[in-house]
Short mmCIF file of C-alpha atoms in Angstrom, two decimals:
data_model
loop_
_atom_site.label_atom_id
_atom_site.label_comp_id
_atom_site.label_asym_id
_atom_site.label_seq_id
_atom_site.Cartn_x
_atom_site.Cartn_y
_atom_site.Cartn_z
CA UNK F 1 -9.76 7.42 -33.09
CA UNK F 2 -10.14 4.32 -30.85
CA UNK F 3 -13.28 3.58 -29.08
CA UNK F 4 -13.81 1.25 -26.17
CA UNK F 5 -15.96 0.90 -23.12
CA UNK F 6 -13.30 1.69 -20.48
CA UNK F 7 -9.75 3.06 -20.30
CA UNK F 8 -7.60 2.06 -17.13
CA UNK F 9 -4.58 4.44 -16.86
CA UNK F 10 -1.76 3.15 -14.78
CA UNK F 11 0.75 0.28 -14.90
CA UNK F 12 1.19 -0.31 -11.13
CA UNK F 13 -0.24 -3.20 -9.17
CA UNK F 14 -3.55 -1.29 -8.77
CA UNK F 15 -3.72 -0.42 -12.35
CA UNK F 16 -3.13 -4.13 -13.38
CA UNK F 17 -5.65 -5.36 -10.92
CA UNK F 18 -8.30 -2.71 -12.02
CA UNK F 19 -7.71 -3.55 -15.83
CA UNK F 20 -8.31 -7.36 -15.22
CA UNK F 21 -11.21 -6.73 -13.17
CA UNK F 22 -12.93 -4.44 -15.61
CA UNK F 23 -12.23 -6.69 -18.53
CA UNK F 24 -13.69 -9.45 -16.49
CA UNK F 25 -16.72 -7.51 -16.07
CA UNK F 26 -17.17 -8.10 -19.89
CA UNK F 27 -16.18 -4.54 -21.00
CA UNK F 28 -13.96 -3.77 -23.90
CA UNK F 29 -10.92 -2.30 -22.07
CA UNK F 30 -7.85 -0.56 -23.08
CA UNK F 31 -4.97 -0.42 -20.41
CA UNK F 32 -2.63 2.50 -20.71
CA UNK F 33 0.50 1.31 -18.96
CA UNK F 34 3.77 2.95 -19.76
CA UNK F 35 6.82 0.84 -19.02
CA UNK F 36 8.62 1.82 -15.74
CA UNK F 37 11.43 0.48 -13.68
CA UNK F 38 11.02 -2.77 -11.60
CA UNK F 39 9.32 -2.17 -8.34
CA UNK F 40 11.67 -3.69 -5.95
CA UNK F 41 9.54 -3.23 -2.81
CA UNK F 42 7.24 -5.72 -1.23
CA UNK F 43 3.66 -5.68 -0.17
CA UNK F 44 2.16 -7.05 3.06
CA UNK F 45 -1.32 -8.14 2.03
CA UNK F 46 -3.75 -9.19 4.61
CA UNK F 47 -6.06 -12.25 4.29
CA UNK F 48 -9.02 -10.46 2.74
CA UNK F 49 -6.76 -8.99 0.08
CA UNK F 50 -5.19 -12.34 -0.63
CA UNK F 51 -8.74 -13.89 -0.90
CA UNK F 52 -9.79 -11.21 -3.29
CA UNK F 53 -6.63 -11.87 -5.46
CA UNK F 54 -7.31 -15.57 -5.68
CA UNK F 55 -11.12 -15.22 -6.46
CA UNK F 56 -10.14 -12.56 -9.09
CA UNK F 57 -7.66 -15.04 -10.66
CA UNK F 58 -4.83 -12.53 -10.07
CA UNK F 59 -2.70 -15.22 -8.17
CA UNK F 60 -3.06 -18.91 -7.68
CA UNK F 61 -1.10 -19.99 -4.75
CA UNK F 62 0.14 -17.37 -2.35
CA UNK F 63 2.84 -19.75 -0.86
CA UNK F 64 4.46 -19.89 -4.29
CA UNK F 65 5.43 -16.24 -4.55
CA UNK F 66 4.99 -14.89 -0.83
CA UNK F 67 5.79 -15.54 2.87
CA UNK F 68 3.21 -15.89 5.66
CA UNK F 69 2.94 -13.29 8.37
CA UNK F 70 1.78 -15.16 11.48
CA UNK F 71 2.78 -12.50 14.15
CA UNK F 72 3.42 -8.91 14.59
CA UNK F 73 5.77 -7.77 17.31
CA UNK F 74 5.95 -4.23 18.41
CA UNK F 75 8.91 -2.85 20.58
CA UNK F 76 8.96 0.68 21.83
CA UNK F 77 12.61 1.71 21.33
CA UNK F 78 12.18 5.13 22.46
CA UNK F 79 13.63 6.72 25.58
CA UNK F 80 10.42 8.49 26.37
CA UNK F 81 9.18 8.89 29.82
CA UNK F 82 6.01 7.08 28.99
CA UNK F 83 6.90 3.96 27.01
CA UNK F 84 4.53 1.45 25.47
CA UNK F 85 4.79 -2.28 26.42
CA UNK F 86 6.33 -4.86 24.07
CA UNK F 87 3.22 -6.17 22.39
CA UNK F 88 2.88 -9.39 20.32
CA UNK F 89 -0.22 -10.05 18.02
CA UNK F 90 -0.42 -13.79 17.02
CA UNK F 91 -2.79 -14.80 14.25
CA UNK F 92 -3.30 -18.17 16.15
CA UNK F 93 -5.16 -16.20 18.83
CA UNK F 94 -7.69 -15.47 15.96
CA UNK F 95 -7.75 -19.01 14.86
CA UNK F 96 -5.75 -18.13 11.84
CA UNK F 97 -2.54 -19.59 10.31
CA UNK F 98 -1.39 -16.08 9.33
CA UNK F 99 -2.68 -12.44 9.17
CA UNK F 100 -1.58 -12.39 5.57
CA UNK F 101 1.26 -12.72 3.23
CA UNK F 102 4.57 -10.65 2.33
CA UNK F 103 4.81 -10.57 -1.44
CA UNK F 104 7.79 -9.14 -3.61
CA UNK F 105 5.97 -6.61 -5.88
CA UNK F 106 7.93 -8.18 -8.91
CA UNK F 107 6.33 -11.49 -8.24
CA UNK F 108 2.88 -9.91 -7.89
CA UNK F 109 3.33 -8.02 -11.12
CA UNK F 110 4.31 -11.12 -12.92
CA UNK F 111 1.23 -12.81 -11.79
CA UNK F 112 -1.04 -10.02 -12.62
CA UNK F 113 0.40 -9.52 -16.09
CA UNK F 114 -0.24 -13.26 -16.66
CA UNK F 115 -3.88 -12.77 -15.74
CA UNK F 116 -4.10 -9.71 -17.98
CA UNK F 117 -2.61 -11.65 -20.92
CA UNK F 118 -5.35 -14.09 -20.94
CA UNK F 119 -8.15 -11.79 -21.63
CA UNK F 120 -9.15 -11.15 -25.33
CA UNK F 121 -11.07 -8.02 -24.58
CA UNK F 122 -8.18 -6.26 -22.88
CA UNK F 123 -5.70 -4.44 -25.02
CA UNK F 124 -2.49 -3.11 -23.30
CA UNK F 125 -0.85 0.12 -24.86
CA UNK F 126 2.70 1.02 -23.54
CA UNK F 127 2.24 4.73 -23.77
CA UNK F 128 1.86 7.67 -21.23
CA UNK F 129 -1.25 9.79 -20.85
CA UNK F 130 -0.79 13.26 -22.28
CA UNK F 131 -4.12 14.87 -22.22
CA UNK F 132 -7.86 14.12 -20.90
CA UNK F 133 -11.00 16.06 -21.55
CA UNK F 134 -14.73 15.59 -21.50
CA UNK F 135 -16.15 14.79 -25.03
CA UNK F 136 -19.51 13.86 -26.30
CA UNK F 137 -20.90 12.63 -22.86
CA UNK F 138 -17.71 10.65 -22.22
CA UNK F 139 -14.00 11.33 -22.10
CA UNK F 140 -11.26 11.73 -24.79
CA UNK F 141 -7.70 10.75 -23.81
CA UNK F 142 -4.78 11.62 -25.97
CA UNK F 143 -1.71 9.53 -25.43
CA UNK F 144 2.05 10.44 -25.63
CA UNK F 145 2.29 8.47 -29.04
CA UNK F 146 -0.77 10.61 -30.30
CA UNK F 147 -3.22 7.82 -30.08
CA UNK F 148 -6.58 9.20 -29.25
CA UNK F 149 -9.09 7.08 -27.15
CA UNK F 150 -12.75 7.89 -26.57
CA UNK F 151 -14.57 5.99 -23.80
CA UNK F 152 -17.67 6.41 -21.34
CA UNK F 153 -15.58 5.33 -18.22
CA UNK F 154 -12.04 6.02 -17.14
CA UNK F 155 -10.19 4.53 -14.21
CA UNK F 156 -7.35 6.42 -12.89
CA UNK F 157 -4.70 4.47 -11.36
CA UNK F 158 -1.89 6.54 -12.27
CA UNK F 159 -0.43 7.21 -8.84
CA UNK F 160 0.20 10.26 -6.40
CA UNK F 161 0.76 12.57 -9.33
CA UNK F 162 -2.34 11.31 -11.16
CA UNK F 163 -3.00 13.25 -14.27
CA UNK F 164 -6.47 11.78 -14.53
CA UNK F 165 -7.25 13.04 -11.05
CA UNK F 166 -5.84 16.67 -11.93
CA UNK F 167 -7.48 16.94 -15.23
CA UNK F 168 -10.76 15.66 -14.20
CA UNK F 169 -11.15 18.26 -11.54
CA UNK F 170 -11.03 16.04 -8.33
CA UNK F 171 -10.00 18.12 -5.27
CA UNK F 172 -7.15 16.54 -3.33
CA UNK F 173 -5.44 17.28 -0.17
CA UNK F 174 -1.78 16.63 0.07
CA UNK F 175 0.59 16.99 3.18
CA UNK F 176 4.40 16.22 2.80
CA UNK F 177 6.36 14.96 5.86
CA UNK F 178 9.96 15.62 6.71
CA UNK F 179 10.38 11.81 6.91
CA UNK F 180 11.18 9.40 4.23
CA UNK F 181 11.29 5.61 3.99
CA UNK F 182 14.42 3.76 3.25
CA UNK F 183 13.94 0.07 2.04
CA UNK F 184 16.16 -2.78 1.25
CA UNK F 185 16.60 -6.55 1.83
CA UNK F 186 18.75 -7.93 4.52
CA UNK F 187 20.28 -11.20 5.47
CA UNK F 188 19.97 -11.83 9.21
CA UNK F 189 22.06 -14.01 11.45
CA UNK F 190 18.84 -15.58 12.96
CA UNK F 191 15.62 -15.87 11.03
CA UNK F 192 12.52 -13.87 11.75
CA UNK F 193 10.19 -16.93 11.09
CA UNK F 194 6.82 -15.58 10.41
CA UNK F 195 7.08 -12.59 12.65
CA UNK F 196 7.17 -8.93 11.40
CA UNK F 197 8.98 -6.83 14.03
CA UNK F 198 8.51 -3.09 14.40
CA UNK F 199 11.00 -1.09 16.56
CA UNK F 200 9.10 2.18 17.24
CA UNK F 201 11.65 5.27 17.36
CA UNK F 202 10.90 8.77 17.89
CA UNK F 203 11.13 9.67 14.21
CA UNK F 204 9.46 6.56 12.82
CA UNK F 205 9.46 2.82 12.89
CA UNK F 206 12.28 0.40 11.80
CA UNK F 207 10.38 -2.61 10.54
CA UNK F 208 11.70 -6.02 9.58
CA UNK F 209 9.36 -8.12 7.50
CA UNK F 210 9.86 -11.85 6.87
CA UNK F 211 11.05 -12.64 3.33
CA UNK F 212 11.91 -16.34 3.65
CA UNK F 213 14.93 -18.15 5.21
CA UNK F 214 17.09 -15.48 6.81
CA UNK F 215 16.03 -12.78 4.71
CA UNK F 216 14.03 -9.74 5.80
CA UNK F 217 12.60 -6.72 4.02
CA UNK F 218 13.48 -3.51 5.76
CA UNK F 219 11.29 -0.44 6.12
CA UNK F 220 13.06 2.25 7.94
CA UNK F 221 11.24 5.66 8.45
CA UNK F 222 13.22 8.57 9.80
CA UNK F 223 14.00 12.15 8.85
CA UNK F 224 15.13 12.43 5.25
CA UNK F 225 18.48 14.08 6.21
CA UNK F 226 19.09 11.37 8.64
CA UNK F 227 18.43 8.63 5.78
CA UNK F 228 20.58 10.38 3.15
CA UNK F 229 23.43 10.76 5.71
CA UNK F 230 23.25 6.97 6.36
CA UNK F 231 23.14 6.16 2.76
CA UNK F 232 26.10 8.44 1.85
CA UNK F 233 28.35 6.71 4.57
CA UNK F 234 28.07 3.42 2.68
CA UNK F 235 27.39 -0.21 3.26
CA UNK F 236 29.67 -0.69 6.35
CA UNK F 237 28.01 2.35 8.26
CA UNK F 238 24.45 1.18 7.33
CA UNK F 239 25.23 -2.34 8.76
CA UNK F 240 26.11 -0.75 12.01
CA UNK F 241 23.12 1.45 12.01
CA UNK F 242 20.81 -1.58 11.33
CA UNK F 243 22.58 -3.64 14.02
CA UNK F 244 21.95 -0.93 16.57
CA UNK F 245 18.39 -0.28 15.41
CA UNK F 246 17.42 -3.99 15.72
CA UNK F 247 19.02 -4.21 19.14
CA UNK F 248 21.06 -7.10 17.69
CA UNK F 249 18.14 -9.45 18.33
CA UNK F 250 18.67 -11.30 15.01
CA UNK F 251 22.50 -11.61 15.08
CA UNK F 252 24.70 -10.33 12.32
CA UNK F 253 23.22 -8.20 9.39
CA UNK F 254 24.26 -7.95 5.77
CA UNK F 255 22.79 -5.75 2.97
CA UNK F 256 21.31 -7.97 0.37
CA UNK F 257 20.13 -5.38 -2.11
CA UNK F 258 20.92 -1.66 -2.66
CA UNK F 259 18.87 0.87 -0.51
CA UNK F 260 16.09 2.86 -2.09
CA UNK F 261 14.43 6.03 -0.39
CA UNK F 262 10.94 7.19 -0.98
CA UNK F 263 9.56 10.54 0.35
CA UNK F 264 6.40 10.41 2.58
CA UNK F 265 3.20 12.12 2.09
CA UNK F 266 -0.52 11.83 2.47
CA UNK F 267 -3.12 12.28 -0.37
CA UNK F 268 -6.97 12.12 0.02
CA UNK F 269 -9.74 13.15 -2.17
CA UNK F 270 -13.26 14.39 -1.34
CA UNK F 271 -14.77 11.70 -3.47
CA UNK F 272 -13.32 8.86 -5.51
CA UNK F 273 -15.67 8.89 -8.51
CA UNK F 274 -17.72 11.27 -10.44
CA UNK F 275 -18.69 11.97 -14.12
CA UNK F 276 -17.55 8.77 -15.55
CA UNK F 277 -14.04 8.90 -13.84
CA UNK F 278 -13.00 6.83 -10.90
CA UNK F 279 -9.99 6.76 -9.00
CA UNK F 280 -7.98 3.70 -7.49
CA UNK F 281 -4.98 3.17 -5.52
CA UNK F 282 -2.63 6.16 -4.87
CA UNK F 283 -4.68 8.29 -7.37
CA UNK F 284 -7.23 8.35 -4.68
CA UNK F 285 -5.22 7.89 -1.49
CA UNK F 286 -1.59 7.62 -0.22
CA UNK F 287 -0.07 7.70 3.22
CA UNK F 288 3.05 6.54 5.04
CA UNK F 289 3.64 2.61 5.29
CA UNK F 290 2.00 2.11 8.55
CA UNK F 291 -0.14 -0.90 9.24
CA UNK F 292 0.43 -2.27 5.98
CA UNK F 293 -2.75 -0.45 4.36
CA UNK F 294 -1.61 0.92 0.97
CA UNK F 295 -2.10 -1.93 -1.63
CA UNK F 296 -4.73 -3.40 0.70
CA UNK F 297 -6.82 -0.21 0.34
CA UNK F 298 -6.14 -0.09 -3.27
CA UNK F 299 -7.44 -3.71 -3.73
CA UNK F 300 -10.42 -2.80 -1.85
CA UNK F 301 -10.93 -0.02 -4.26
CA UNK F 302 -10.88 -2.52 -7.12
CA UNK F 303 -13.18 -4.92 -5.39
CA UNK F 304 -15.70 -2.08 -4.95
CA UNK F 305 -15.35 -1.07 -8.59
CA UNK F 306 -16.11 -4.67 -9.62
CA UNK F 307 -19.18 -4.54 -7.46
CA UNK F 308 -20.36 -1.30 -9.02
CA UNK F 309 -19.98 -2.67 -12.45
CA UNK F 310 -21.79 -5.88 -11.57
CA UNK F 311 -24.77 -3.78 -10.62
CA UNK F 312 -24.86 -1.46 -13.59
CA UNK F 313 -26.76 -1.85 -16.85
CA UNK F 314 -23.92 -1.03 -19.43
CA UNK F 315 -26.44 -0.83 -22.14
CA UNK F 316 -28.35 2.13 -20.70
CA UNK F 317 -27.29 5.82 -21.44
CA UNK F 318 -25.13 7.41 -18.74
CA UNK F 319 -24.08 4.02 -17.33
CA UNK F 320 -20.53 5.19 -16.64
CA UNK F 321 -21.83 8.13 -14.59
CA UNK F 322 -23.89 5.89 -12.55
CA UNK F 323 -21.07 3.60 -11.91
CA UNK F 324 -18.69 6.43 -10.80
CA UNK F 325 -21.16 7.63 -8.46
CA UNK F 326 -22.07 4.07 -6.99
CA UNK F 327 -18.24 3.64 -6.73
CA UNK F 328 -17.64 6.76 -4.80
CA UNK F 329 -20.46 5.91 -2.38
CA UNK F 330 -19.13 2.49 -1.81
CA UNK F 331 -15.49 3.77 -1.06
CA UNK F 332 -16.41 6.84 0.96
CA UNK F 333 -16.66 5.22 4.62
CA UNK F 334 -13.46 2.93 4.10
CA UNK F 335 -11.28 5.86 2.53
CA UNK F 336 -12.20 8.08 5.37
CA UNK F 337 -11.81 5.45 8.25
CA UNK F 338 -8.48 4.00 6.96
CA UNK F 339 -6.86 7.52 6.22
CA UNK F 340 -7.90 8.64 9.63
CA UNK F 341 -6.56 5.61 11.40
CA UNK F 342 -3.17 5.60 9.55
CA UNK F 343 -2.77 9.41 10.04
CA UNK F 344 -3.41 9.08 13.64
CA UNK F 345 -1.13 6.19 14.17
CA UNK F 346 1.84 7.85 12.33
CA UNK F 347 1.43 11.24 14.02
CA UNK F 348 1.22 9.57 17.46
CA UNK F 349 4.52 7.84 16.74
CA UNK F 350 6.12 11.20 16.03
CA UNK F 351 4.63 13.42 18.59
CA UNK F 352 6.71 14.73 21.49
CA UNK F 353 3.63 15.87 23.46
CA UNK F 354 3.11 13.93 26.58
CA UNK F 355 -0.79 13.55 26.07
CA UNK F 356 -0.15 11.85 22.72
CA UNK F 357 2.44 9.61 24.34
CA UNK F 358 0.11 8.74 27.09
CA UNK F 359 -2.64 7.67 24.58
CA UNK F 360 -0.38 5.62 22.52
CA UNK F 361 1.19 3.77 25.49
CA UNK F 362 -2.24 3.30 26.94
CA UNK F 363 -3.62 1.94 23.81
CA UNK F 364 -1.11 -0.61 23.44
CA UNK F 365 -1.36 -1.77 27.09
CA UNK F 366 -5.09 -2.16 26.48
CA UNK F 367 -4.33 -4.24 23.31
CA UNK F 368 -1.85 -6.30 25.34
CA UNK F 369 -4.26 -6.98 28.37
CA UNK F 370 -7.67 -7.07 26.80
CA UNK F 371 -8.29 -10.06 24.20
CA UNK F 372 -11.71 -8.71 22.97
CA UNK F 373 -10.13 -5.48 22.03
CA UNK F 374 -7.05 -7.23 20.53
CA UNK F 375 -9.46 -9.26 18.32
CA UNK F 376 -11.22 -5.96 17.13
CA UNK F 377 -7.73 -4.70 16.17
CA UNK F 378 -7.06 -7.83 14.26
CA UNK F 379 -10.11 -7.28 12.18
CA UNK F 380 -9.46 -3.53 11.68
CA UNK F 381 -5.86 -4.16 10.65
CA UNK F 382 -6.76 -6.74 8.15
CA UNK F 383 -9.33 -4.61 6.64
CA UNK F 384 -12.56 -6.37 7.55
CA UNK F 385 -15.74 -4.63 6.65
#
């Protein structure tokens, strides 16, 4: 039996960030982080998230591992009756050098792991969680290697299929989409510069995100069957599809990495913490990659967990329950607001109904023509609170 103050379950970026944050709060921490495949995706992190990472010691210089996102360009590539105008969001208009940074997840992982390695009160166990149950006013966890841990506070950062969430009785609402996301890196004939370009098609966006030089990260959302068929026909066919979908605006295109496909779904919970258990990252929320909110929201989870721990007397009885309730209250508004925003945006892209198309087109016209509204959108998109 191993006793500690906190166990953090989950080896992804949210789990790594949470483990570092909890240990830096002065608590003896065990990070249960089974080895997984390298995450070849990228994360577009807005300035508040990047500021948090620097303050928390998780990264040093964003320019050393990422690429700035100075502009966001939206192109309505549908043939609908009501089409939205092409819209450009420029960070200079908000007095900023960039909205955020695009990071390879592998580089973020390396930086987070380096921060974790420097903490003497943080132990990492490369095992999976097998069982979780209440025990003596806290929680007992049994790992796949038969290690047993007993702690007052558990942080579940174990993803969409979270065992921590399921075993702790959190009620989750899930919805699967027929769409999936295909991701890979591309070499373009002409560079994107610092501009992320979104081509909006009827079944989802085709997005090119700057990754340095002439390289771009592609996120293509479409019906699963369409993506599977495109993959099956090979690199030559994919190249022609990418040229067509990018309207040949950036010259020739070559695949720089293999393609990977991820199914899309939404997950939400009624509350993100209770009874000495807190959920962060995709254990608490998941949605399609629209508006670059996924990891940004997960890092706001970790920041609020740090705030809840900072305000707690961890020497008092029942401190973990108090922390979990405080955390849930802090996260409630942000989770509801962001989840609703992303869901509305995604469904408006897919809707064939004329009223939905009118609202979307009208909204983009308003953002294009009204600077005060555009500045509000800047703040909302970057996660300002």
